[in-house]
Coordinates of C-alpha atoms and ligand atoms in Angstrom, one line a residue:
X249 CA -3.1 24.2 -5.2
X250 CA -2.5 21.3 -2.8
X251 CA 0.9 19.7 -2.0
X252 CA 0.8 16.4 -0.2
X253 CA 3.2 14.8 2.3
X254 CA 3.0 11.0 2.5
X255 CA 4.4 9.5 5.7
X256 CA 4.4 6.1 7.4
X257 CA 2.3 6.1 10.6
X258 CA 3.7 2.9 12.1
X259 CA 7.2 1.3 11.9
X260 CA 7.7 1.6 8.2
X261 CA 6.8 -0.7 5.3
X262 CA 3.2 0.5 5.4
X263 CA 3.0 0.6 1.6
X264 CA 4.2 4.2 1.0
X265 CA 5.8 3.2 -2.3
X266 CA 2.6 1.9 -3.8
X267 CA 0.5 4.9 -2.6
X268 CA 3.1 7.5 -3.7
X269 CA 3.3 5.8 -7.1
X270 CA -0.5 5.9 -7.4
X271 CA -0.7 9.6 -6.3
X272 CA 2.2 10.6 -8.5
X273 CA -0.1 10.5 -11.5
X274 CA -1.7 13.6 -10.0
X275 CA 1.6 15.3 -9.0
X276 CA 4.3 17.0 -11.0
X277 CA 7.2 16.6 -8.5
X278 CA 8.0 13.8 -6.1
X279 CA 10.5 14.6 -3.3
X280 CA 12.4 12.4 -0.8
X281 CA 13.2 14.4 2.3
X282 CA 14.9 12.1 4.9
X283 CA 16.4 8.6 5.3
X284 CA 18.5 6.9 2.8
X285 CA 18.8 3.5 1.2
X286 CA 17.6 1.9 4.5
X287 CA 14.2 2.5 2.9
X288 CA 12.7 0.0 0.5
X289 CA 9.6 1.1 -1.4
X290 CA 7.8 -1.5 -3.6
X291 CA 5.8 -0.6 -6.6
X292 CA 3.9 -3.1 -8.7
X293 CA 2.8 -1.9 -12.1
X294 CA 1.2 -4.4 -14.5
X295 CA 2.9 -7.3 -12.7
X296 CA 6.3 -5.7 -12.8
X297 CA 7.9 -5.0 -9.4
X298 CA 10.2 -2.1 -8.7
X299 CA 12.1 -1.8 -5.4
X300 CA 13.2 1.7 -4.8
X301 CA 15.6 2.7 -2.0
X302 CA 16.8 6.2 -2.7
X303 CA 15.0 7.2 -5.9
X304 CA 11.6 8.9 -5.3
X305 CA 8.8 6.6 -6.3
X306 CA 7.6 9.1 -9.0
X307 CA 10.7 8.2 -11.1
X308 CA 8.8 5.4 -12.9
X309 CA 6.3 7.9 -14.4
X310 CA 7.2 9.8 -17.5
X311 CA 7.2 13.6 -17.2
X312 CA 7.6 13.8 -13.4
X313 CA 10.4 15.5 -11.7
X314 CA 12.1 13.5 -8.9
X315 CA 14.0 15.3 -6.2
X316 CA 16.4 13.9 -3.5
X317 CA 16.3 16.6 -0.9
X318 CA 18.9 17.9 1.5
X319 CA 17.5 15.8 4.4
X320 CA 18.4 12.5 2.7
X321 CA 21.7 10.7 3.4
X322 CA 23.0 9.5 0.0
X323 CA 25.4 6.6 -0.6
X324 CA 26.6 7.7 -4.1
X325 CA 27.5 4.2 -5.1
X326 CA 24.2 2.9 -4.0
X327 CA 22.5 5.7 -5.9
X328 CA 24.3 4.9 -9.2
X329 CA 23.6 1.2 -8.8
X330 CA 20.0 1.9 -8.3
X331 CA 19.8 4.2 -11.3
X332 CA 21.2 1.4 -13.4
X333 CA 18.9 -1.2 -12.0
X334 CA 15.8 0.9 -12.6
X335 CA 17.0 2.0 -16.0
X336 CA 17.4 -1.7 -17.0
X337 CA 13.6 -1.9 -16.5
X338 CA 13.1 0.7 -19.2
X339 CA 12.8 3.8 -16.9
X340 CA 14.5 6.9 -18.2
X341 CA 16.6 8.6 -15.6
X342 CA 18.5 11.8 -16.6
X343 CA 19.4 15.1 -14.9
X344 CA 16.2 16.3 -16.5
X345 CA 14.0 14.2 -14.3
X346 CA 16.2 13.7 -11.3
X347 CA 17.7 16.4 -9.0
X348 CA 20.0 15.7 -6.1
X349 CA 20.4 18.4 -3.5
X350 CA 23.9 19.8 -3.3
X351 CA 23.6 20.1 0.5
X352 CA 22.6 16.4 1.0
X353 CA 25.0 14.4 3.2
X354 CA 27.0 11.6 1.6
X355 CA 27.2 8.1 3.2
X356 CA 30.8 6.9 2.7
X357 CA 32.2 3.4 3.1
X358 CA 33.4 4.1 6.6
X359 CA 29.7 4.7 7.7
X360 CA 28.6 1.2 6.9
X361 CA 31.7 -0.2 8.7
X362 CA 30.8 1.9 11.8
X363 CA 27.2 0.9 11.6
X364 CA 28.2 -2.8 11.7
X365 CA 30.8 -2.2 14.4
X366 CA 28.3 -0.3 16.7
X367 CA 25.7 -3.0 16.3
X368 CA 28.2 -5.7 17.2
X369 CA 29.3 -3.6 20.2
X370 CA 25.6 -3.3 21.4
X371 CA 25.5 -7.1 21.4
X372 CA 22.2 -8.3 22.9
X373 CA 20.9 -4.7 22.9
X374 CA 21.4 -4.1 19.2
X375 CA 18.9 -1.9 17.3
X376 CA 18.8 -4.2 14.3
X377 CA 19.7 -1.5 11.8
X378 CA 19.9 -2.0 8.1
X379 CA 23.7 -1.6 8.3
X380 CA 23.6 0.8 5.5
X381 CA 25.6 3.5 7.4
X382 CA 22.5 5.7 8.0
X383 CA 23.1 6.4 11.7
X384 CA 26.8 7.2 11.4
X385 CA 26.2 9.4 8.4
X386 CA 23.6 11.5 10.3
X387 CA 25.9 11.6 13.3
X388 CA 28.6 13.1 11.1
X389 CA 26.1 15.6 9.7
X390 CA 25.1 17.0 13.1
X391 CA 28.8 16.8 14.3
X392 CA 29.6 19.1 11.3
X393 CA 32.2 16.9 9.8
X394 CA 30.2 15.3 7.0
X395 CA 31.0 15.3 3.3
X396 CA 28.2 16.7 1.1
X397 CA 27.3 16.3 -2.5
X398 CA 28.4 19.9 -3.3
X399 CA 31.9 19.1 -1.9
X400 CA 32.5 16.9 -4.9
X401 CA 32.8 20.0 -6.9
X402 CA 35.9 21.1 -5.0
X403 CA 38.4 18.3 -4.9
X404 CA 40.8 20.1 -2.6
X405 CA 38.2 20.9 0.0
X406 CA 36.8 17.4 -0.4
X407 CA 40.2 15.9 0.4
X408 CA 40.6 18.0 3.5
X409 CA 37.1 17.3 4.7
X410 CA 37.6 13.5 4.3
X411 CA 40.9 13.7 6.2
X412 CA 39.3 15.6 9.1
X413 CA 36.4 13.1 9.2
X414 CA 38.7 10.1 9.0
X415 CA 40.9 11.4 11.8
X416 CA 37.9 11.1 14.0
X417 CA 36.7 7.8 12.7
X418 CA 40.1 6.1 12.7
X419 CA 40.6 7.0 16.4
X420 CA 37.3 5.2 17.0
X421 CA 38.2 2.2 14.8
X422 CA 41.6 1.9 16.6
X423 CA 39.8 2.0 20.0
X424 CA 37.5 -0.8 18.8
X425 CA 40.5 -2.8 17.7
X426 CA 39.4 -2.6 14.0
X427 CA 41.4 -1.8 10.9
X428 CA 41.8 1.8 10.1
X429 CA 40.5 3.2 6.8
X430 CA 42.6 5.3 4.5
X431 CA 41.2 8.8 3.7
X432 CA 43.1 8.8 0.5
X433 CA 41.4 5.7 -0.7
X434 CA 37.9 7.1 0.0
X435 CA 38.9 10.3 -1.8
X436 CA 40.1 8.5 -4.9
X437 CA 37.0 6.4 -5.0
X438 CA 34.9 9.5 -4.9
X439 CA 36.8 11.2 -7.6
X440 CA 36.0 8.3 -9.9
X441 CA 32.2 8.8 -9.6
X442 CA 32.3 12.5 -9.0
X443 CA 31.2 13.6 -12.5
X444 CA 28.4 11.0 -12.6
X445 CA 26.9 12.2 -9.3
X446 CA 27.4 15.9 -10.0
X447 CA 25.4 15.6 -13.2
X448 CA 22.3 15.4 -11.0
X449 CA 23.3 18.1 -8.5
X450 CA 20.8 20.9 -8.1
X451 CA 19.2 23.1 -5.5
X452 CA 16.2 21.4 -4.0
X453 CA 14.8 24.6 -2.3
X454 CA 15.0 26.5 -5.6
X455 CA 13.6 23.7 -7.8
X456 CA 10.7 23.4 -5.4
X457 CA 10.1 27.1 -5.1
X458 CA 10.0 27.4 -8.9
X459 CA 7.6 24.4 -9.1
X460 CA 5.4 26.0 -6.5
X461 CA 5.3 29.3 -8.2
X462 CA 4.4 27.6 -11.5
X463 CA 1.4 26.1 -9.8
X464 CA 2.8 22.6 -9.9
X465 CA 1.8 19.9 -7.4
X466 CA 4.5 18.6 -5.1
X467 CA 4.3 15.2 -3.4
X468 CA 6.7 14.6 -0.5
X469 CA 7.6 11.0 0.0
X470 CA 8.5 10.0 3.5
X471 CA 10.6 6.9 4.4
X472 CA 10.4 4.8 7.6
X473 CA 7.5 5.7 9.9
X474 CA 6.6 7.9 12.9
X475 CA 7.5 5.2 15.4
X476 CA 11.0 5.1 14.0
X477 CA 11.4 8.9 14.3
X478 CA 14.5 9.9 16.3
X479 CA 12.4 12.2 18.6
X480 CA 9.0 10.7 18.5
X481 CA 9.6 7.0 18.0
X482 CA 10.5 4.1 20.2
X483 CA 13.9 5.6 21.0
X484 CA 16.6 4.2 21.0
X485 CA 15.1 1.6 18.7
X486 CA 14.6 4.2 15.9
X487 CA 16.3 5.4 12.8
X488 CA 18.5 8.5 12.9
X489 CA 16.3 11.0 11.2
X490 CA 13.0 12.8 11.8
X491 CA 10.3 10.9 9.9
X492 CA 7.3 13.0 10.9
X493 CA 5.6 15.2 8.3
X494 CA 7.3 18.4 9.6
X495 CA 10.6 17.0 8.2
X496 CA 9.2 17.2 4.7
X497 CA 9.8 21.0 4.9
X498 CA 13.3 21.1 6.4
X499 CA 14.5 18.1 4.5
X500 CA 13.7 19.7 1.2
X501 CA 13.9 23.4 1.8
X502 CA 10.3 24.6 1.7
X503 CA 8.3 26.4 4.3
X504 CA 5.9 24.4 6.4
X505 CA 2.9 26.2 4.8
X506 CA 3.8 24.5 1.5
X507 CA 2.5 21.2 2.8
X508 CA -1.3 21.3 2.6
X509 CA -2.3 17.8 3.4
X510 CA -0.5 15.0 5.3
X511 CA -1.5 11.5 4.3
X512 CA -0.5 8.8 6.8
X513 CA 0.1 5.4 5.2
X514 CA -1.2 2.8 7.6
X515 CA -1.2 -1.0 7.4
X516 CA -4.4 -2.7 8.5
X517 CA -2.3 -4.6 11.0
X518 CA 1.2 -3.8 12.4
X519 CA 4.7 -4.9 11.4
X520 CA 8.2 -4.0 12.6
X521 CA 11.7 -5.0 11.3
X522 CA 14.5 -4.9 13.8
X523 CA 14.5 -4.8 17.6
X524 CA 12.5 -2.7 20.0
X525 CA 9.1 -2.6 21.8
X526 CA 6.1 -3.8 19.9
X527 CA 3.1 -4.0 22.2
X528 CA 0.7 -5.8 19.8
X529 CA 3.3 -8.3 18.5
X530 CA 2.0 -11.8 17.9
X531 CA 4.5 -14.5 18.3
X532 CA 1.9 -17.2 17.7
X533 CA 0.3 -18.8 14.7
X534 CA -1.7 -15.7 13.9
X535 CA 1.5 -13.7 13.7
X536 CA 3.0 -16.3 11.4
X537 CA -0.2 -16.3 9.3
X538 CA -0.1 -12.5 8.9
X539 CA 3.6 -12.6 7.9
X540 CA 3.0 -15.4 5.3
X541 CA -0.1 -13.9 3.8
X542 CA 1.3 -10.4 3.8
X543 CA 4.7 -11.5 2.5
X544 CA 6.3 -9.6 5.4
X545 CA 10.0 -9.8 4.5
X546 CA 12.1 -6.6 4.4
X547 CA 12.4 -5.0 1.0
X548 CA 16.0 -3.8 1.8
X549 CA 17.5 -6.5 4.0
X550 CA 15.1 -9.5 3.4
X551 CA 14.6 -9.9 7.1
X552 CA 11.4 -11.4 8.4
X553 CA 9.1 -8.6 9.7
X554 CA 7.5 -9.0 13.1
X555 CA 3.7 -9.0 12.9
X556 CA 0.9 -8.1 15.2
X557 CA -2.6 -6.6 15.5
X558 CA -3.5 -3.1 14.6
X559 CA -2.5 -0.7 17.3
X560 CA -4.9 2.2 17.2
X561 CA -3.3 4.0 20.2
X562 CA 0.0 4.1 18.3
X563 CA -1.5 5.3 15.0
X564 CA -3.6 7.9 16.9
X565 CA -0.4 9.3 18.3
X566 CA 1.1 9.4 14.8
X567 CA -2.0 11.3 13.6
X568 CA -1.3 13.9 16.2
X569 CA 2.4 14.1 15.8
X570 CA 2.4 14.5 12.1
X571 CA -0.9 16.4 11.6
X572 CA -2.3 13.5 9.5
X573 CA -5.5 14.7 7.8
X574 CA -6.4 11.3 6.4
X575 CA -4.9 7.8 6.1
X576 CA -4.3 5.4 3.3
X577 CA -5.2 2.0 4.8
X578 CA -3.2 -0.7 3.1
X579 CA -3.1 -4.5 3.1
X580 CA -6.7 -4.9 4.3
X581 CA -6.8 -8.1 2.1
X582 CA -4.2 -9.7 4.3
X583 CA -6.9 -10.0 7.0
X584 CA -9.3 -11.9 4.8
X585 CA -10.3 -15.2 6.3
X586 CA -9.6 -14.5 9.9
X587 CA -12.5 -15.5 12.3
X588 CA -11.9 -12.6 14.6
X589 CA -9.7 -9.5 14.5
X590 CA -8.3 -7.6 17.4
X591 CA -7.6 -3.9 17.7
X592 CA -5.5 -2.3 20.4
X593 CA -7.3 0.7 21.8
X594 CA -4.9 1.6 24.7
X595 CA -2.5 0.1 27.1
X596 CA -2.2 -1.1 30.7
X597 CA 0.9 0.2 32.4
X598 CA 1.7 -1.0 35.9
X599 CA -2.0 -1.5 36.7
X600 CA -3.1 1.9 35.1
X601 CA -4.9 2.4 31.8
X602 CA -3.2 4.8 29.4
X603 CA -4.2 5.8 25.8
X604 CA -0.7 6.7 24.6
X605 CA 2.7 5.0 24.2
X606 CA 5.0 6.5 26.9
X607 CA 8.4 8.0 25.9
X608 CA 10.5 5.9 28.2
X609 CA 11.9 2.7 26.6
X610 CA 11.5 0.7 29.8
X611 CA 7.8 1.7 30.0
X612 CA 7.3 1.0 26.4
X613 CA 8.5 -2.5 27.0
X614 CA 6.1 -2.9 29.9
X615 CA 2.9 -1.7 28.4
X616 CA 0.3 -4.4 27.8
X617 CA -2.2 -3.9 24.9
X618 CA -5.9 -3.6 25.7
X619 CA -7.9 -5.2 22.9
X620 CA -11.4 -4.9 21.4
X621 CA -12.3 -8.0 19.4
X622 CA -14.2 -7.6 16.1
X623 CA -15.7 -10.2 13.8
X624 CA -13.6 -11.1 10.8
X625 CA -14.8 -11.8 7.3
X626 CA -14.5 -14.8 5.0
X627 CA -14.9 -13.0 1.7
X628 CA -12.1 -12.0 -0.6
X629 CA -11.2 -8.3 -0.6
X630 CA -8.0 -8.7 -2.5
X631 CA -8.2 -6.6 -5.6
X632 CA -11.4 -4.8 -4.6
X633 CA -11.6 -1.5 -6.4
X634 CA -14.8 -0.1 -4.9
X635 CA -16.1 0.4 -1.4
X636 CA -19.2 -1.6 -2.4
X637 CA -17.1 -4.7 -3.0
X638 CA -16.1 -4.8 0.7
X639 CA -17.9 -7.2 3.1
X640 CA -19.9 -5.6 5.9
X641 CA -17.5 -6.8 8.6
X642 CA -14.5 -5.2 6.7
X643 CA -16.4 -1.9 6.4
X644 CA -17.1 -2.1 10.1
X645 CA -13.4 -2.7 10.8
X646 CA -12.4 0.3 8.7
X647 CA -15.0 2.5 10.3
X648 CA -13.9 1.5 13.8
X649 CA -10.2 2.3 12.9
X650 CA -11.3 5.8 11.7
X651 CA -13.1 6.4 15.0
X652 CA -10.2 5.2 17.2
X653 CA -7.4 7.0 15.4
X654 CA -9.4 10.3 14.9
X655 CA -8.7 10.5 11.2
X656 CA -10.7 9.4 8.1
X657 CA -9.6 6.8 5.6
X658 CA -8.9 8.7 2.4
X659 CA -7.6 5.8 0.4
X660 CA -7.8 2.0 0.7
X661 CA -5.4 -0.5 -0.8
X662 CA -6.3 -4.1 -1.5
X663 CA -3.3 -5.6 -3.3
X664 CA 0.3 -4.6 -4.3
X665 CA -0.9 -3.6 -7.8
X666 CA -1.1 0.1 -8.6
X667 CA -4.8 0.1 -9.6
X668 CA -6.2 -2.0 -6.8
X669 CA -6.8 1.2 -4.8
X670 CA -10.0 2.8 -3.7
X671 CA -10.1 6.6 -3.4
X672 CA -12.4 8.1 -0.9
X673 CA -11.0 11.6 -0.7
X674 CA -8.4 13.0 -3.1
X675 CA -5.6 14.4 -1.0
X676 CA -4.7 16.9 -3.7
X677 CA -8.1 18.6 -3.7
Ligands
GDP169 P1 7.0 1.0 2.1 O1 8.4 0.8 2.6 O2 6.1 1.7 3.0 O3 6.9 1.5 0.7 O4 6.4 -0.5 2.0 P2 7.2 -1.8 1.4 O5 7.2 -1.7 -0.1 O6 8.5 -2.0 2.1 O7 6.2 -3.0 1.9 C1 4.9 -3.0 1.6 C2 4.6 -4.4 0.8 O8 3.3 -4.6 0.8 C3 5.2 -4.4 -0.6 O9 5.6 -5.6 -0.9 C4 3.9 -4.0 -1.4 O10 3.9 -4.4 -2.7 C5 2.8 -4.6 -0.6 N1 1.5 -4.0 -0.6 C6 1.2 -2.7 -0.6 N2 -0.1 -2.5 -0.5 C7 -0.7 -3.7 -0.4 C8 -2.0 -4.1 -0.3 O11 -3.0 -3.4 -0.2 N3 -2.2 -5.5 -0.2 C9 -1.2 -6.4 -0.2 N4 -1.4 -7.7 -0.1 N5 0.1 -6.0 -0.4 C10 0.4 -4.7 -0.5
IMO170 P1 10.7 2.0 4.7 O1 10.9 3.4 4.1 C1 11.1 -0.5 8.2 C2 14.5 0.2 10.8 C3 15.5 -0.9 10.9 C4 15.9 -0.7 12.4 C5 15.9 0.8 12.6 C6 17.2 1.6 12.4 O2 10.9 1.0 3.7 O3 9.5 2.0 5.4 P2 18.7 2.2 10.3 O4 19.4 1.4 9.3 O5 17.7 3.2 9.7 O6 19.6 2.9 11.3 O7 17.8 1.2 11.2 O8 15.0 1.3 11.6 N1 14.2 0.7 9.5 C7 13.1 0.4 8.8 N2 12.1 -0.4 9.1 N3 11.1 0.2 7.0 C8 12.0 1.1 6.7 O9 12.0 1.9 5.7 C9 13.2 1.1 7.6 N4 14.3 1.9 7.6 C10 14.9 1.6 8.7 O10 15.0 -2.1 10.7 O11 15.0 -1.2 13.2
MG171 MG1 9.8 -0.6 3.0

C-alpha cells in the first residue's frame, strides 16, 4: 500500500492544492504537516473555486479524513473562519472528518504583531513574509514557550503559559517602542473559542497509525516549497519550517518508511512571492506576460508573484533534497503562444560554471543563469487531457525537463480545473 507526500519543488504556489485534490480521490486520509495559514491552495471543481489555507485539500471530498498534524502552526481564529467559509460552500466539516493534533503550536495575536514589527525593523532587507505570525510562532515553539492546542484543555496551565510567553514578548515590544499586549486578554479570547477548537482535537500519530494498519492510503500535503525550506532554501528569505518531504514524517508523527512516494509539484516556469534571490526572474515583458497569463497573484496576500523561466538546476536540487520520485508538471498551458522558451540548466558564479544553487545568500544573489533555448508552440494546450493532445514542441519541452531534473513527469496539469490533468504514472501504485 503506497502513501504519497506531495511537496512544492520551487518557491511555493506550484499548484499543490489542485494536485492534492485530484489525488485525494484515491486516498483515504489527507494530512498537512507544516506551515500554517501562510499557505494558499486553490482548487477549482466544476467552476467553483476553493482557497484553502489551513484545511487539508482533501476536505472538499466526502468520506475523506483530514488531519492537521503537529508540525503545523495553527491560528485558531483563522481556522474557525476558514471552516465557516468552506462550510458556506456546502462542504461538511465535523470532528468526524477533521482532526487537529493536540501537540500543534498555536499562533496567537502577538505573533502577527511581531511578524509585522520584525519586517518593519528589517526595512530594505525585509523577507516579504505573509505577516500571519508564522515565523514568531515557530520561534516560540523551538524556544519552548509556545502554547499548544492541548493546553486549551487545562485553563490554569494555559494562563501560566501565556503569561510566561508574554513576559518575553512584552520585553521585546517595549524595546521596539511598541504597545505591550495583555496576557489576560489573550487568555480570555482563547477561552471563548476553546470548546470549538477542542472539538477537533486528536492524536495525529495515532489516527495515522490506525489508518496505516487498516490499509488506508495516506496523502501528505506540503505547503510552500523546497526553496522556502528553513534549512535547504534561500535562507534567510525562507519560511520558518522545513518544507522538504522528510518533514511529512516528523510533522505528523509517522516513521519515514510510511512515505512510499514523493511527488514534487513543479510549475512549468518559476514564480516567487516576497523578497530574495531568484536567478531566472524576468523583469521584462515576458515576465509580465507569464504573470498575466498565469494569474500570478498570491492566494493568501494578493501580492503580485515574480515570474521567470524554468530553473532546472533548482528543481534538480529539490529532487535530490526531497527524494522526489516523480513530478506533477503544472501550468504548461501558460507557455502556449511563446515563440521561444528558455530553461536554466546551471549557473555562472564569479566566472565559474556550477550546476547547483550555493547556500550563501550573497552567492545566490550573484549567480547568473545559463540558458538553453527551445522552440515554443502556438497551439493551445489548455484543458488537454491526454498526452496525444500536446504539440510536439511541448512534448519536447517536457522531455527535456525530465532529463535535466533527473525525475520523470508523473502527472501533467493543463488548467486550474480538477479534471484537466494527465496521469502518466499513478503515485499510489
Ligand atoms: P499551491 O499553493 O501550490 O496550491 O498553488 P496556488 O493555488 O497558490 O497557485 C496555483 C494557481 O494556479 C491556482 O490559481 C490554481 O488554480 C492554478 N493552476 C493550477 N494548475 C494549473 C494549470 O495547470 N494551469 C493553469 N493555467 N492554472 C493552474
Ligand atoms: P503555498 O503553500 C508562496 C513566502 C512569503 C515569504 C516567505 C516567508 O501557497 O505554496 P512567512 O509568512 O511564511 O514567514 O513568509 O515565504 N511564502 C510563500 N510563498 N507560497 C506559499 O505557500 C508561501 N508561504 C510563505 O511570501 O517570501
Ligand atoms: Mg499557494
